[in-house]
PDB file of C-alpha atoms in Angstrom:
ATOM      1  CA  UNK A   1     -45.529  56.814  34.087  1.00  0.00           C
ATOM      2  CA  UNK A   2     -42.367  56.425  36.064  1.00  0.00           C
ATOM      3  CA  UNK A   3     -43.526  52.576  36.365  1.00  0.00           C
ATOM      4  CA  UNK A   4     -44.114  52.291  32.739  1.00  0.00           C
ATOM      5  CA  UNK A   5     -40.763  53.574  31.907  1.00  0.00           C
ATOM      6  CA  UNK A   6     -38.772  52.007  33.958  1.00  0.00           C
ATOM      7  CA  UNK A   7     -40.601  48.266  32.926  1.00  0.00           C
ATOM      8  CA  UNK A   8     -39.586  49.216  28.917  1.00  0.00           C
ATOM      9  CA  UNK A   9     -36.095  50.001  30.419  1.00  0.00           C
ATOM     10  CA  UNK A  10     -35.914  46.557  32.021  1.00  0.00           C
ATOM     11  CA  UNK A  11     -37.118  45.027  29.082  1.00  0.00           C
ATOM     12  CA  UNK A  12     -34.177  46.679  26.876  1.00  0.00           C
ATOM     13  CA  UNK A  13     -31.785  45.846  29.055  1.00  0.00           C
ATOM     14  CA  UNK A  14     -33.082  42.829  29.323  1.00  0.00           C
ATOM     15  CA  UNK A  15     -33.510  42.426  25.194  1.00  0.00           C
ATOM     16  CA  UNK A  16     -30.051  43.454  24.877  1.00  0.00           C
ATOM     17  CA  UNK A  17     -28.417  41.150  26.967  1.00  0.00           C
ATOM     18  CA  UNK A  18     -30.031  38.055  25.713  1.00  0.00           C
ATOM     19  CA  UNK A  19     -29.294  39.358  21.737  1.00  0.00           C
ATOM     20  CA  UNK A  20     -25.768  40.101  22.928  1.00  0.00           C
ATOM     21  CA  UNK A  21     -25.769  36.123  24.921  1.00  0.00           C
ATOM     22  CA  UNK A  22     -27.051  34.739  21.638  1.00  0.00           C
ATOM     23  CA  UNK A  23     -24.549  36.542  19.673  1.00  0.00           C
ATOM     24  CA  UNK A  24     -21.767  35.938  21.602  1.00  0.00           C
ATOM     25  CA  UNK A  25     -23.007  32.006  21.183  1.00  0.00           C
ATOM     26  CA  UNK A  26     -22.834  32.184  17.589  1.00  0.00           C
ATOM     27  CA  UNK A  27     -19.874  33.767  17.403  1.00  0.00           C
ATOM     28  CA  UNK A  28     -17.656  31.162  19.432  1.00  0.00           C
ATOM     29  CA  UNK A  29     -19.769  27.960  17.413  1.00  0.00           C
ATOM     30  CA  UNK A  30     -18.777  29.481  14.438  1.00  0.00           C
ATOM     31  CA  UNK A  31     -14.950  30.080  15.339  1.00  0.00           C
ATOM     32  CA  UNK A  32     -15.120  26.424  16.622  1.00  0.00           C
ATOM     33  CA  UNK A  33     -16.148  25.293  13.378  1.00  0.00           C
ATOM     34  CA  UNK A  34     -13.580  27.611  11.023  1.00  0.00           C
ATOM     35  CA  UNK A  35     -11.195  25.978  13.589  1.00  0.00           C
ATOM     36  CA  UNK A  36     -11.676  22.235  13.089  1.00  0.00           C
ATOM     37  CA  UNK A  37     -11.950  22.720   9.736  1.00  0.00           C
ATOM     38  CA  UNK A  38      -8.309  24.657   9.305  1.00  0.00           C
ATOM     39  CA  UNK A  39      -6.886  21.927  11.620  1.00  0.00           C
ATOM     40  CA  UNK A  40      -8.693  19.339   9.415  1.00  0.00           C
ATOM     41  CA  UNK A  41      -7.072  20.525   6.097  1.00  0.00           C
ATOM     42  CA  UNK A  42      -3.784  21.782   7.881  1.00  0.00           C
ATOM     43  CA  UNK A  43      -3.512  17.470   8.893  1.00  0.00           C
ATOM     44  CA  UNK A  44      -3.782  16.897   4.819  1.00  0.00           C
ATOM     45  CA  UNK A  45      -0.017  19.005   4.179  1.00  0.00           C
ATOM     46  CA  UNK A  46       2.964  17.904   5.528  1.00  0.00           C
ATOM     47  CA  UNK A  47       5.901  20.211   5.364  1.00  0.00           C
ATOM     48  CA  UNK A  48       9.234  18.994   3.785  1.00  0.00           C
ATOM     49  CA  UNK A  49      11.974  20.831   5.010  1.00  0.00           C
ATOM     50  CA  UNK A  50      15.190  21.603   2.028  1.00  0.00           C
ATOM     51  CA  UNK A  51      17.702  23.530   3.909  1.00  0.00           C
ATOM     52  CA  UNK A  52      15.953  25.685   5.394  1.00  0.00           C
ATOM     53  CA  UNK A  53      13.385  26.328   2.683  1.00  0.00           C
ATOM     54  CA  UNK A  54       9.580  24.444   3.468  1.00  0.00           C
ATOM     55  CA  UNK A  55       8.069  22.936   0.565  1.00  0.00           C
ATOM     56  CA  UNK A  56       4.096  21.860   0.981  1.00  0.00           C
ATOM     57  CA  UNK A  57       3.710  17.737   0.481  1.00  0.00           C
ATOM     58  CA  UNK A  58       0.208  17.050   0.242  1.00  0.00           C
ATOM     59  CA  UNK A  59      -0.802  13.461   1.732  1.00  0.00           C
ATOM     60  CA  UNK A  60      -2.508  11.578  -1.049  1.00  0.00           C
ATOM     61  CA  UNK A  61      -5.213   8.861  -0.404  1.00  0.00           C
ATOM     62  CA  UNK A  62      -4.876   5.157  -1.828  1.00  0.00           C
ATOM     63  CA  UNK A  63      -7.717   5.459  -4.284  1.00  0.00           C
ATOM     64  CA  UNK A  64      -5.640   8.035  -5.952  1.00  0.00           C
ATOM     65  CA  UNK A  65      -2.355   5.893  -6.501  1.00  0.00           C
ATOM     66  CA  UNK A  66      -4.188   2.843  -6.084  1.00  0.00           C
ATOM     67  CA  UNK A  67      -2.464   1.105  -9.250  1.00  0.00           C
ATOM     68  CA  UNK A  68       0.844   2.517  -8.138  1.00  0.00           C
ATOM     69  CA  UNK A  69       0.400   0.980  -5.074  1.00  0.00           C
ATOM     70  CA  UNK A  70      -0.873  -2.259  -6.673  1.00  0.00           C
ATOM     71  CA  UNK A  71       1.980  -2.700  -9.406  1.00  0.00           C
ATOM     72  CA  UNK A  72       4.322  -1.889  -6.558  1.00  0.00           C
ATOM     73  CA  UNK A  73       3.405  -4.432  -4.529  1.00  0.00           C
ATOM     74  CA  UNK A  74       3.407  -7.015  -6.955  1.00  0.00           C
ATOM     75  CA  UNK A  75       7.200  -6.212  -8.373  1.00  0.00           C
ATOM     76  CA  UNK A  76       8.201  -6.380  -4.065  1.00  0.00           C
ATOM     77  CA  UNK A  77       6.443  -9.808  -4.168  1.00  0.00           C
ATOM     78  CA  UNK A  78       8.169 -11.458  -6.849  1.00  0.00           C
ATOM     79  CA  UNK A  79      10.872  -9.797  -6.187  1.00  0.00           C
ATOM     80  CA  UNK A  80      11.248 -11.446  -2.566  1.00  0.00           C
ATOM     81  CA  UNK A  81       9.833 -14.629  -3.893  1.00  0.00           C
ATOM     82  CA  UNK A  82      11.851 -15.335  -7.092  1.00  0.00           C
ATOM     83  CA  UNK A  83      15.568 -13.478  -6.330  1.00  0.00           C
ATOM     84  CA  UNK A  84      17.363 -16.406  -4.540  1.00  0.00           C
ATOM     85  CA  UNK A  85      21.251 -16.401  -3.663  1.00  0.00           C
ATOM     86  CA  UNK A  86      22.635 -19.854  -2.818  1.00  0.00           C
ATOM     87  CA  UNK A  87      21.720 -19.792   1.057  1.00  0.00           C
ATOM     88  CA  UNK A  88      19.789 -21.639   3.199  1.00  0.00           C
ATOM     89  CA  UNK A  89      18.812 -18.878   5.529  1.00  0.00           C
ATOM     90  CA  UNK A  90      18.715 -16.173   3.261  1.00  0.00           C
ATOM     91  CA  UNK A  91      15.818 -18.129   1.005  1.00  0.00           C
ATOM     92  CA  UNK A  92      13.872 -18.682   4.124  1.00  0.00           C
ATOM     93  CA  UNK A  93      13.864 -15.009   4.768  1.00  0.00           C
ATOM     94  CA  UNK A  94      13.106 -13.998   1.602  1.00  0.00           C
ATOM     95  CA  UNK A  95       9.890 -16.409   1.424  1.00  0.00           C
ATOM     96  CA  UNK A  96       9.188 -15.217   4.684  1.00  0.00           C
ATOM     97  CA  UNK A  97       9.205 -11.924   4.020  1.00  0.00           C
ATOM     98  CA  UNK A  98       6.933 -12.665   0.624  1.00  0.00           C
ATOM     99  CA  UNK A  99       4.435 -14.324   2.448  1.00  0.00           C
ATOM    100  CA  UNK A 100       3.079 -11.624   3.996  1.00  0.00           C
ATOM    101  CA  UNK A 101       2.118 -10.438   0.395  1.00  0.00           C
ATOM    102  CA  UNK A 102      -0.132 -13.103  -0.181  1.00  0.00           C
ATOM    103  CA  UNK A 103      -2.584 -15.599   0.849  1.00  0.00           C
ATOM    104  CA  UNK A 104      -2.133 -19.523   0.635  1.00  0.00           C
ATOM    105  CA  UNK A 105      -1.775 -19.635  -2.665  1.00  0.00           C
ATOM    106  CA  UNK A 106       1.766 -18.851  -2.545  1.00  0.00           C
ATOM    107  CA  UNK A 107       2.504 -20.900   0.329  1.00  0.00           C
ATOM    108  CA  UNK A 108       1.201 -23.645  -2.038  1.00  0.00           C
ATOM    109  CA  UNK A 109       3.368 -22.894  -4.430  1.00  0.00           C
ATOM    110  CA  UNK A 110       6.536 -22.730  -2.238  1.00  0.00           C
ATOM    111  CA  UNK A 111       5.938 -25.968  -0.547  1.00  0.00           C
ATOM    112  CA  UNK A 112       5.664 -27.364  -4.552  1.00  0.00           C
ATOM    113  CA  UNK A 113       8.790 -25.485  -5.679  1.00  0.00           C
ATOM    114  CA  UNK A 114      10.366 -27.498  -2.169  1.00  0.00           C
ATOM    115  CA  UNK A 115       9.103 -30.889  -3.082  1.00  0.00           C
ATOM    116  CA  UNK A 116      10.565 -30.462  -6.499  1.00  0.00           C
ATOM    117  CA  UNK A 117      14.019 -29.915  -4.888  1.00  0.00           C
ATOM    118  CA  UNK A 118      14.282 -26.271  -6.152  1.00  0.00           C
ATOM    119  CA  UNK A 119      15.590 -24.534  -3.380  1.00  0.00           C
ATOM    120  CA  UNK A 120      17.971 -27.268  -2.831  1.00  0.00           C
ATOM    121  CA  UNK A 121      19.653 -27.649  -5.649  1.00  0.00           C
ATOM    122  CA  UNK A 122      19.712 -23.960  -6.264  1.00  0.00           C
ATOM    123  CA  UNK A 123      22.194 -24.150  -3.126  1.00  0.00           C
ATOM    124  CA  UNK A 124      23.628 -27.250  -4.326  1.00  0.00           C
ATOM    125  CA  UNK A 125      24.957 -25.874  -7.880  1.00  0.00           C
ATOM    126  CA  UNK A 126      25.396 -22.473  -5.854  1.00  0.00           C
ATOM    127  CA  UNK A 127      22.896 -20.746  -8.242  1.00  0.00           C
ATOM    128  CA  UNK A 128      21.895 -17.383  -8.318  1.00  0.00           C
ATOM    129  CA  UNK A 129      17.916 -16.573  -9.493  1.00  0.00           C
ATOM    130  CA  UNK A 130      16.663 -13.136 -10.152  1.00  0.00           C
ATOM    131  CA  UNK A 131      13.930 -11.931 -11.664  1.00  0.00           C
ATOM    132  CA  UNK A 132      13.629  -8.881 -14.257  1.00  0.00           C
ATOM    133  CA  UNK A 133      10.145  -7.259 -14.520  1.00  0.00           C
ATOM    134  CA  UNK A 134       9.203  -6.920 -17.823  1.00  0.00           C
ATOM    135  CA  UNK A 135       5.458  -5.754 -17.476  1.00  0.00           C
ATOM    136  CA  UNK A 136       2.684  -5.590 -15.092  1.00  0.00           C
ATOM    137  CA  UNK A 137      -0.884  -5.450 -17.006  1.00  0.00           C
ATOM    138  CA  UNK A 138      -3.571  -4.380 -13.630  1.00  0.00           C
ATOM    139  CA  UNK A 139      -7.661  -4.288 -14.123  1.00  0.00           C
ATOM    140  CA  UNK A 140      -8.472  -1.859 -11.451  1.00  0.00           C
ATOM    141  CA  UNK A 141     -12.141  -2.481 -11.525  1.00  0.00           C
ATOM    142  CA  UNK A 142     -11.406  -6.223 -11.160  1.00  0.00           C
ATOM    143  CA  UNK A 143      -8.339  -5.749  -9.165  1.00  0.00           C
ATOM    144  CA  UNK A 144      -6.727  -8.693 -11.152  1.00  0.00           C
ATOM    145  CA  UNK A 145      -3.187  -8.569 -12.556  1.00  0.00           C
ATOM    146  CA  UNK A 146      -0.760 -10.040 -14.991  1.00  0.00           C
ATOM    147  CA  UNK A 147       3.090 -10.437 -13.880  1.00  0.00           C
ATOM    148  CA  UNK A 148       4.743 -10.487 -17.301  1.00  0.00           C
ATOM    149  CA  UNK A 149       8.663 -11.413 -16.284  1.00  0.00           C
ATOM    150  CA  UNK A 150      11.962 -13.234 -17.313  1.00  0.00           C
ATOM    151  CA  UNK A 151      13.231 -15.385 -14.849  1.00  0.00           C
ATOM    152  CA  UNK A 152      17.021 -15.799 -14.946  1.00  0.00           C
ATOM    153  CA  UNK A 153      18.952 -18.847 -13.095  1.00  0.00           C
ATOM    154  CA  UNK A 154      23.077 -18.553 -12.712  1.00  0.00           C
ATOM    155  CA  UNK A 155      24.845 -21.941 -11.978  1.00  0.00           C
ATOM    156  CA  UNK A 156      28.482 -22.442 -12.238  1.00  0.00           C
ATOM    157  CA  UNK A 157      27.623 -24.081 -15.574  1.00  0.00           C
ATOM    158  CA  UNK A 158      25.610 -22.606 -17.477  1.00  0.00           C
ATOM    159  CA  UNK A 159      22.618 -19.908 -17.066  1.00  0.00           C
ATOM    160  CA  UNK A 160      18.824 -20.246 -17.644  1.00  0.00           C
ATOM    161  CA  UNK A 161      16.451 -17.572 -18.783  1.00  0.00           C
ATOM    162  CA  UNK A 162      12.581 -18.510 -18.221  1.00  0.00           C
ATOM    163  CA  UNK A 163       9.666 -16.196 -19.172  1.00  0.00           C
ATOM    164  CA  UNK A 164       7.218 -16.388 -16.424  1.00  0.00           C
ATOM    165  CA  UNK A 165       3.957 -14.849 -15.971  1.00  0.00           C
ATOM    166  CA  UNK A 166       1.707 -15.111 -13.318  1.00  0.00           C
ATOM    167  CA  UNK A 167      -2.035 -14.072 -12.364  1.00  0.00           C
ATOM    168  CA  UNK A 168      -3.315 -13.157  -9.025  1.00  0.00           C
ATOM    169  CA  UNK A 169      -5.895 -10.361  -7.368  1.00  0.00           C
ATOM    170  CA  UNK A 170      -5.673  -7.644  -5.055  1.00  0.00           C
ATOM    171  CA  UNK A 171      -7.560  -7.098  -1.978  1.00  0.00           C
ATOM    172  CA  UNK A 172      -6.933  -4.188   0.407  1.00  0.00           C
ATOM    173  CA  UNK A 173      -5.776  -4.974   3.725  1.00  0.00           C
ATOM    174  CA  UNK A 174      -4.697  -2.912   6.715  1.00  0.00           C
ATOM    175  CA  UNK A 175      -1.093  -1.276   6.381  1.00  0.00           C
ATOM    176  CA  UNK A 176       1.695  -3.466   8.512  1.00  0.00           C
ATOM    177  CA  UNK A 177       5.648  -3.511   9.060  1.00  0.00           C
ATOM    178  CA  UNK A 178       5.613  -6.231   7.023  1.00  0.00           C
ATOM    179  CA  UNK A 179       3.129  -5.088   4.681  1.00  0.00           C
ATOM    180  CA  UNK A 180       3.679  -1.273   4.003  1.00  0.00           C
ATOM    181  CA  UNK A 181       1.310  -1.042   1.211  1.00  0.00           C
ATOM    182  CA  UNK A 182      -1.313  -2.693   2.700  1.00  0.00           C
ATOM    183  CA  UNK A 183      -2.125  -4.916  -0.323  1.00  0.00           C
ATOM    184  CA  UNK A 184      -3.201  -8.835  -0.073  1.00  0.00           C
ATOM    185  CA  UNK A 185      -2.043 -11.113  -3.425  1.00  0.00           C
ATOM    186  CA  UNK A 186      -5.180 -13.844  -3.633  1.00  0.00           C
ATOM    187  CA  UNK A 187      -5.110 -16.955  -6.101  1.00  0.00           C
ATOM    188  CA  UNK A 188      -1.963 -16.684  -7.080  1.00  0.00           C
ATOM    189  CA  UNK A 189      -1.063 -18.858 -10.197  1.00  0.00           C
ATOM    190  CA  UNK A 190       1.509 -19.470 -12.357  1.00  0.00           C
ATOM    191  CA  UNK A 191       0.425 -19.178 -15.709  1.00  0.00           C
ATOM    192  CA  UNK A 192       3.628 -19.559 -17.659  1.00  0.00           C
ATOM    193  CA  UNK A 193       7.454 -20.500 -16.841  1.00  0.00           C
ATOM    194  CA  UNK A 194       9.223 -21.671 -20.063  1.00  0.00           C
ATOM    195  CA  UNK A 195      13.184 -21.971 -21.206  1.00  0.00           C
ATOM    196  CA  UNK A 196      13.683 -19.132 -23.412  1.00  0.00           C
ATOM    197  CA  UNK A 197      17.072 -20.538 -24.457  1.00  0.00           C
TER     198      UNK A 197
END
């Protein structure tokens, strides 16, 4: 009898301690889990500090301001590739700085605007060439644009206004100094440059 109680006491204890092991187990895995998962959402919110007052800034992904992103990119290239003062070093900056845009295709079209003389006798007459957005029609699903812009050309004697519109696509690349939105222009074409005077 004494035998026989003692082996159900062992077998309690021992019942116990295993249920209470297992338990404990469970416990921690799912404390590890609620963890990582507040750490993983916590990484989504950024705090902005106003005086001493935080404000919650959610990070948003690229898919959601994808044609934000896309339209922004294309004013930035046109806007490096087409504003032109009447220097030398300055233009080669500029074009440097827009070929990271884009692929080939604009570096064909530079090296054509350079055989034409452009560049040069923009410095020549001491021109000045801007460019003024006017539009920017983007298919998402086909990730192809439409630049719609006016073109503008300063020289000591007299000024120039050109419509210009241009067609290119967007492809996705990784995010760079020289590239902050991460955004390739492909087959980049002018479609349209005419006098509108």
């Amino acid at each position: 009898m004494l035998i026989q109680n003692l082996e159900n006491k062992t077998r309690l204890a021992l019942t116990t301690v295993v249920i209470t092991v297992v338990g404990c187990v469970l416990f921690c895995c799912f404390t590890l889990w609620s963890c990582l998962a507040m750490v993983s959402s916590e990484r989504d919110q950024v705090y902005v500090l106003d005086g001493d007052i935080p404000f919650i800034a959610e990070r948003a992904k690229m898919e959601e301001n994808f044609t934000l992103e896309a339209k922004a990119h294309i004013t930035s290239f046109h806007q490096l590739f087409f504003t032109l003062p009447p220097d030398d070093e300055y233009i080669k900056w500029t074009l440097g700085k827009a070929m990271y845009l884009a692929d080939e295709s604009a570096l064909k079209q530079k090296v054509t605007l350079e055989e034409n003389g452009f560049y040069n006798e923009l410095i020549s007459s001491t021109g000045v060439a801007s460019i003024i957005t006017d539009s920017i029609k983007f298919d998402e699903s086909a990730r192809q644009f439409y630049y719609y812009g006016t073109q503008i050309i300063k020289r000591r004697t007299r000024s120039q206004r050109r419509s210009l519109v241009t067609t290119g696509y967007i492809e996705i690349i990784e995010r760079t100094a020289n590239n902050p939105h991460g955004l390739l222009i492909k087959n980049w074409r002018t479609l349209e440059n005419n006098d509108l005077n």
